[in-house]
Coordinates of C-alpha atoms in Angstrom, one line a residue:
X1 CA -16.8 3.2 -11.9
X2 CA -18.0 -0.2 -13.3
X3 CA -17.0 -3.4 -11.5
X4 CA -17.0 -6.8 -13.3
X5 CA -16.0 -10.0 -11.5
X6 CA -15.0 -13.1 -13.3
X7 CA -12.8 -16.2 -12.8
X8 CA -9.5 -17.3 -14.1
X9 CA -8.9 -20.8 -15.4
X10 CA -7.8 -22.1 -12.0
X11 CA -10.7 -20.7 -10.2
X12 CA -9.1 -17.5 -8.8
X13 CA -11.2 -14.4 -8.8
X14 CA -10.4 -11.5 -11.1
X15 CA -12.1 -8.1 -11.0
X16 CA -12.1 -5.4 -13.7
X17 CA -12.6 -1.8 -12.5
X18 CA -13.5 0.4 -15.5
X19 CA -13.8 4.2 -15.9
X20 CA -16.5 3.7 -18.4
X21 CA -19.9 2.3 -17.4
X22 CA -20.4 0.7 -20.9
X23 CA -17.2 -1.4 -20.7
X24 CA -17.9 -5.1 -21.5
X25 CA -15.6 -7.8 -20.0
X26 CA -16.4 -11.2 -21.4
X27 CA -12.9 -12.6 -22.2
X28 CA -12.3 -16.1 -21.0
X29 CA -9.0 -17.4 -19.6
X30 CA -8.1 -20.3 -21.9
X31 CA -4.9 -21.4 -20.1
X32 CA -4.6 -25.0 -19.0
X33 CA -4.0 -24.1 -15.4
X34 CA -4.3 -26.6 -12.5
X35 CA -6.3 -25.6 -9.5
X36 CA -4.3 -23.4 -7.1
X37 CA -2.7 -25.4 -4.3
X38 CA -1.0 -23.5 -1.5
X39 CA 0.4 -24.5 1.9
X40 CA 0.3 -21.2 3.8
X41 CA 0.6 -21.6 7.5
X42 CA 0.6 -18.9 10.2
X43 CA 2.9 -19.6 13.2
X44 CA 3.1 -17.6 16.3
X45 CA 6.5 -16.7 17.9
X46 CA 6.0 -17.3 21.6
X47 CA 8.8 -14.9 22.7
X48 CA 7.8 -11.9 20.6
X49 CA 4.1 -12.7 20.3
X50 CA 4.0 -11.9 16.5
X51 CA 3.2 -14.2 13.6
X52 CA 5.2 -15.6 10.7
X53 CA 3.6 -16.8 7.4
X54 CA 5.2 -20.0 6.2
X55 CA 4.6 -20.2 2.4
X56 CA 7.1 -22.6 0.8
X57 CA 5.1 -22.6 -2.5
X58 CA 6.3 -19.0 -3.2
X59 CA 9.8 -20.3 -4.1
X60 CA 8.4 -21.1 -7.5
X61 CA 6.8 -17.7 -8.2
X62 CA 7.5 -15.8 -11.4
X63 CA 10.8 -14.0 -11.1
X64 CA 11.8 -11.0 -13.3
X65 CA 10.3 -12.2 -16.6
X66 CA 11.2 -10.3 -19.8
X67 CA 8.7 -7.5 -20.7
X68 CA 7.1 -9.6 -23.5
X69 CA 6.3 -12.3 -21.0
X70 CA 4.9 -10.1 -18.3
X71 CA 1.9 -11.8 -16.6
X72 CA 0.4 -8.4 -15.6
X73 CA 0.1 -7.0 -19.2
X74 CA -3.2 -7.6 -21.0
X75 CA -3.4 -10.8 -23.1
X76 CA -2.6 -10.0 -26.8
X77 CA -1.2 -11.5 -30.0
X78 CA -1.7 -15.0 -28.8
X79 CA 0.2 -14.5 -25.5
X80 CA -1.9 -15.3 -22.5
X81 CA -1.4 -13.5 -19.2
X82 CA -3.1 -13.3 -15.9
X83 CA -5.5 -10.7 -17.4
X84 CA -7.6 -12.5 -20.2
X85 CA -8.8 -9.2 -21.8
X86 CA -6.8 -7.3 -24.4
X87 CA -7.2 -4.1 -22.3
X88 CA -8.1 -2.9 -18.9
X89 CA -8.2 0.2 -16.7
X90 CA -7.5 -1.3 -13.2
X91 CA -7.6 -5.0 -12.4
X92 CA -7.5 -6.9 -9.1
X93 CA -7.0 -10.7 -8.9
X94 CA -6.1 -13.3 -6.4
X95 CA -2.4 -13.9 -6.2
X96 CA -1.3 -17.1 -7.9
X97 CA 1.5 -17.4 -5.3
X98 CA -0.1 -16.0 -2.1
X99 CA 1.7 -15.5 1.2
X100 CA -1.7 -15.9 2.9
X101 CA -4.5 -18.3 1.8
X102 CA -7.6 -20.0 3.1
X103 CA -8.0 -19.7 6.8
X104 CA -4.6 -17.9 6.8
X105 CA -6.0 -14.9 4.9
X106 CA -6.0 -13.8 1.3
X107 CA -3.5 -12.0 -1.0
X108 CA -4.5 -10.0 -4.1
X109 CA -2.6 -8.2 -6.9
X110 CA -3.7 -4.7 -8.1
X111 CA -2.6 -3.7 -11.6
X112 CA -2.7 0.1 -11.8
X113 CA -2.4 0.4 -15.6
X114 CA -2.0 -1.8 -18.7
X115 CA 1.2 0.3 -19.6
X116 CA 4.1 -1.9 -18.7
X117 CA 6.6 1.0 -18.9
X118 CA 4.6 3.4 -16.6
X119 CA 4.6 3.9 -12.9
X120 CA 1.9 5.1 -10.5
X121 CA 3.4 8.6 -10.8
X122 CA 2.6 8.6 -14.5
X123 CA -1.1 7.9 -14.0
X124 CA -3.7 10.5 -15.0
X125 CA -5.7 11.8 -12.0
X126 CA -8.8 9.9 -13.0
X127 CA -6.8 6.7 -13.2
X128 CA -5.3 7.3 -9.7
X129 CA -8.9 8.0 -8.5
X130 CA -10.0 4.6 -9.9
X131 CA -7.2 2.8 -8.0
X132 CA -8.4 4.5 -4.8
X133 CA -11.9 3.2 -5.6
X134 CA -10.5 -0.3 -6.1
X135 CA -8.6 -0.2 -2.8
X136 CA -11.7 1.0 -1.1
X137 CA -13.9 -1.7 -2.7
X138 CA -11.5 -4.5 -1.9
X139 CA -11.2 -3.3 1.7
X140 CA -15.0 -3.5 2.1
X141 CA -15.2 -6.9 0.4
X142 CA -12.3 -8.5 2.2
X143 CA -13.4 -7.2 5.6
X144 CA -16.5 -9.5 5.3
X145 CA -14.4 -12.7 5.0
X146 CA -14.8 -14.7 8.3
X147 CA -11.0 -15.1 8.9
X148 CA -10.0 -11.5 8.1
X149 CA -9.2 -9.0 10.9
X150 CA -7.1 -6.4 8.9
X151 CA -6.8 -5.3 5.3
X152 CA -3.5 -3.9 4.1
X153 CA -3.1 -2.1 0.7
X154 CA 0.4 -1.4 -0.4
X155 CA 2.8 -0.9 -3.3
X156 CA 6.4 -2.0 -3.6
X157 CA 8.3 -0.1 -6.4
X158 CA 11.8 -0.9 -7.6
X159 CA 14.1 -3.9 -7.8
X160 CA 16.0 -2.6 -4.7
X161 CA 12.8 -3.2 -2.7
X162 CA 12.6 -6.8 -4.0
X163 CA 10.0 -6.4 -6.7
X164 CA 10.0 -9.4 -9.0
X165 CA 7.6 -8.1 -11.6
X166 CA 8.4 -4.7 -13.2
X167 CA 4.8 -3.9 -14.3
X168 CA 3.2 -1.1 -12.1
X169 CA 1.2 -2.9 -9.5
X170 CA 0.5 -3.2 -5.8
X171 CA -0.9 -5.8 -3.5
X172 CA -3.5 -6.3 -0.8
X173 CA -3.1 -8.6 2.1
X174 CA -6.1 -9.6 4.2
X175 CA -4.6 -10.8 7.5
X176 CA -6.3 -13.2 9.9
X177 CA -4.8 -11.2 12.8
X178 CA -3.9 -7.7 13.7
X179 CA -0.3 -6.9 12.5
X180 CA 2.4 -6.1 15.1
X181 CA 2.9 -2.6 13.8
X182 CA -0.8 -1.9 14.2
X183 CA -0.8 -3.4 17.7
X184 CA 1.9 -1.0 18.7
X185 CA -0.2 2.0 17.4
X186 CA -3.3 0.7 19.2
X187 CA -1.3 0.3 22.4
X188 CA 0.1 3.9 22.2
X189 CA -3.4 5.2 21.2
X190 CA -5.0 3.6 24.3
X191 CA -2.3 4.8 26.7
X192 CA -2.4 8.3 25.4
X193 CA -6.2 8.5 25.6
X194 CA -6.1 7.4 29.3
X195 CA -3.3 9.7 30.3
X196 CA -4.5 12.8 28.4
X197 CA -8.1 12.8 29.6
X198 CA -9.6 11.5 26.4
X199 CA -7.6 13.2 23.7
X200 CA -6.7 11.4 20.5
X201 CA -3.0 10.7 19.8
X202 CA -3.4 10.8 16.0
X203 CA -5.1 14.2 16.2
X204 CA -2.4 15.6 18.4
X205 CA 0.4 14.3 16.1
X206 CA -1.2 15.8 13.0
X207 CA -1.9 19.2 14.8
X208 CA 1.8 19.3 16.0
X209 CA 3.2 18.4 12.6
X210 CA 1.0 20.9 10.8
X211 CA 2.3 23.7 13.0
X212 CA 5.9 22.6 12.6
X213 CA 8.5 22.7 9.8
X214 CA 8.3 19.2 8.5
X215 CA 5.2 19.7 6.3
X216 CA 5.8 18.7 2.7
X217 CA 2.5 19.8 1.2
X218 CA -1.0 20.5 2.4
X219 CA -4.4 20.5 0.7
X220 CA -7.9 21.3 1.8
X221 CA -8.4 17.6 2.7
X222 CA -4.9 16.1 3.0
X223 CA -1.7 16.8 4.9
X224 CA 1.7 15.3 4.1
X225 CA 4.7 15.6 6.4
X226 CA 8.0 13.9 7.4
X227 CA 7.4 12.6 10.9
X228 CA 9.4 13.8 13.9
X229 CA 11.0 10.3 14.4
X230 CA 11.2 9.2 10.8
X231 CA 12.8 5.7 10.5
X232 CA 13.8 6.0 6.8
X233 CA 16.0 8.6 5.0
X234 CA 13.0 10.0 3.1
X235 CA 9.6 9.1 4.7
X236 CA 6.3 11.0 4.3
X237 CA 3.1 10.3 6.1
X238 CA -0.1 11.3 4.4
X239 CA -3.2 11.9 6.5
X240 CA -6.8 13.0 5.6
X241 CA -7.5 16.2 7.5
X242 CA -10.7 14.7 8.9
X243 CA -9.9 11.5 10.9
X244 CA -11.5 8.4 9.5
X245 CA -10.6 4.7 10.4
X246 CA -10.3 3.4 6.9
X247 CA -10.6 4.1 3.2
X248 CA -14.3 3.5 3.4
X249 CA -14.6 6.6 5.6
X250 CA -13.2 9.1 3.1
X251 CA -15.7 11.7 2.0
X252 CA -16.1 12.9 -1.6
X253 CA -13.9 16.0 -1.0
X254 CA -11.0 13.8 0.2
X255 CA -11.5 11.3 -2.7
X256 CA -11.5 14.1 -5.2
X257 CA -8.3 15.7 -3.9
X258 CA -6.3 12.5 -3.3
X259 CA -5.0 12.0 -6.9
X260 CA -3.5 15.5 -7.1
X261 CA -1.8 15.3 -3.7
X262 CA -0.6 11.7 -4.0
X263 CA 0.7 12.0 -7.5
X264 CA 2.6 15.1 -6.6
X265 CA 4.2 13.2 -3.6
X266 CA 5.3 10.4 -5.9
X267 CA 6.7 12.7 -8.5
X268 CA 8.7 14.6 -5.8
X269 CA 10.2 11.2 -4.7
X270 CA 11.5 10.7 -8.2
X271 CA 13.2 14.1 -8.1
X272 CA 14.8 13.8 -4.7
X273 CA 18.2 12.7 -5.9
X274 CA 18.5 14.9 -9.0
X275 CA 18.1 14.5 -12.8
X276 CA 19.4 11.4 -14.5
X277 CA 19.0 9.2 -11.5
X278 CA 17.0 5.9 -11.8
X279 CA 13.5 5.9 -10.4
X280 CA 13.4 6.1 -6.6
X281 CA 12.5 2.7 -5.0
X282 CA 9.7 3.1 -2.5
X283 CA 7.1 1.4 -0.4
X284 CA 3.7 3.0 -0.1
X285 CA 1.6 1.5 2.8
X286 CA -2.0 2.2 3.8
X287 CA -2.6 1.9 7.5
X288 CA -6.3 1.1 8.3
X289 CA -8.1 0.3 11.5
X290 CA -8.5 -3.5 12.0
X291 CA -11.9 -5.0 11.7
X292 CA -11.3 -7.2 14.7
X293 CA -8.8 -7.8 17.4
X294 CA -9.5 -4.6 19.5
X295 CA -10.6 -6.5 22.6
X296 CA -7.2 -6.2 24.3
X297 CA -7.1 -2.4 24.0
X298 CA -9.6 -1.0 26.6
X299 CA -11.0 2.4 26.0
X300 CA -10.6 2.7 22.2
X301 CA -12.6 1.7 19.2
X302 CA -12.2 1.7 15.4
X303 CA -13.1 5.3 15.1
X304 CA -10.1 6.3 17.3
X305 CA -7.8 5.0 14.6
X306 CA -6.6 7.4 11.8
X307 CA -6.3 6.1 8.3
X308 CA -3.0 7.2 6.8
X309 CA -0.4 6.3 4.2
X310 CA 3.3 5.9 4.9
X311 CA 5.6 6.5 1.9
X312 CA 9.3 5.8 2.2
X313 CA 12.4 5.0 0.2
X314 CA 15.4 2.8 1.2
X315 CA 17.7 5.1 -0.9
X316 CA 19.6 7.5 1.4
X317 CA 21.6 9.3 -1.2
X318 CA 22.5 9.0 -4.9
X319 CA 23.7 5.4 -5.5
X320 CA 23.5 4.4 -1.8
X321 CA 20.8 2.4 0.0
X322 CA 19.8 2.3 3.6
X323 CA 20.3 -1.3 4.7
X324 CA 18.7 -2.8 7.8
X325 CA 21.7 -4.1 9.6
X326 CA 22.5 -5.1 13.1
X327 CA 20.6 -2.5 15.1
X328 CA 17.6 -2.3 12.8
X329 CA 17.2 -6.0 12.0
X330 CA 18.5 -7.4 15.3
X331 CA 17.0 -5.0 17.8
X332 CA 14.4 -3.0 15.8
X333 CA 16.2 0.2 16.6
X334 CA 16.4 2.4 13.5
X335 CA 19.3 4.7 12.8
X336 CA 18.4 7.4 10.3
X337 CA 21.2 9.2 8.4
X338 CA 19.0 12.0 7.1
X339 CA 17.5 14.5 9.7
X340 CA 13.7 14.6 9.2
X341 CA 13.8 18.4 8.9
X342 CA 16.4 18.2 6.1
X343 CA 14.3 15.5 4.3
X344 CA 11.2 17.7 4.5
X345 CA 13.1 20.7 3.2
X346 CA 14.4 18.7 0.2
X347 CA 10.9 17.4 -0.6
X348 CA 9.6 21.0 -0.6
X349 CA 12.5 22.1 -2.9
X350 CA 11.7 19.5 -5.6
X351 CA 8.0 20.7 -5.9
X352 CA 6.9 20.7 -9.5
X353 CA 6.5 24.0 -11.2

């Protein structure tokens, strides 16, 4: 992998990740852009104890542009995009309309491929491996920013999810706090370690799921399963078999096997609802140990946390979506219409030949 860092016309950082070591990236962004001005603010809810990002400037962000005006395609034929070069393998750049900025964190966009019509599932294994390297590198770099306590790499796919740009891409949020979902995991992890005489909750969950009937696929280094208490109609958790706290901890074997396992999972998601259906909308979310904020969880450290990816769709059956209504949105109590065992069986049925 070759990494080349440059700056866009408004001062934002852009990084090319190339498969070839001899790639040259010298294109300059000629657009007359004003310096980025954001007003992100983090407010704490005193009742729930969580945080809300107030980012009014995002009201003016790019919204469903036509394909020939996509800001994530390479610049070509006189049309200038967010990527100055006429080609790229993988690109990461600071979001022009960030939810988090300055002391409130940082937001980045990850372009998986220059092919506007593709999806992550269409990537070649070496391209998927390069995305993994980009996620890992950005996690390392962002963890050194003074305000950052947690790095979150994720992909939203599909208009049903709320995606406003159709080009295959993901995002990275560098939070200045530990997210509420991670706080819940840390709380459960610490309580289980105390009550079990030192055992690790993640290890016990993985061992129990591996021995059960919700495993979707298993490799030498990765295990994918539908969790016992899945929140979403089709939800898969992907764990490295060797517990590590973050993407930086993956060994070469896990890195080499990841593209095959992950691409197969994504392709199965697109086959869940049968031939002729539109692509399955999904969210793919990496959960990594925070780099700070562990002081309130006695008895555990970063190495107790288990890196894993959660992949889920809001589609519950052909033509029907799972909406977060009263119980889910009002009280955070999910109601799942698809039994996890049935979801796992379906995901095994649609394995590629």
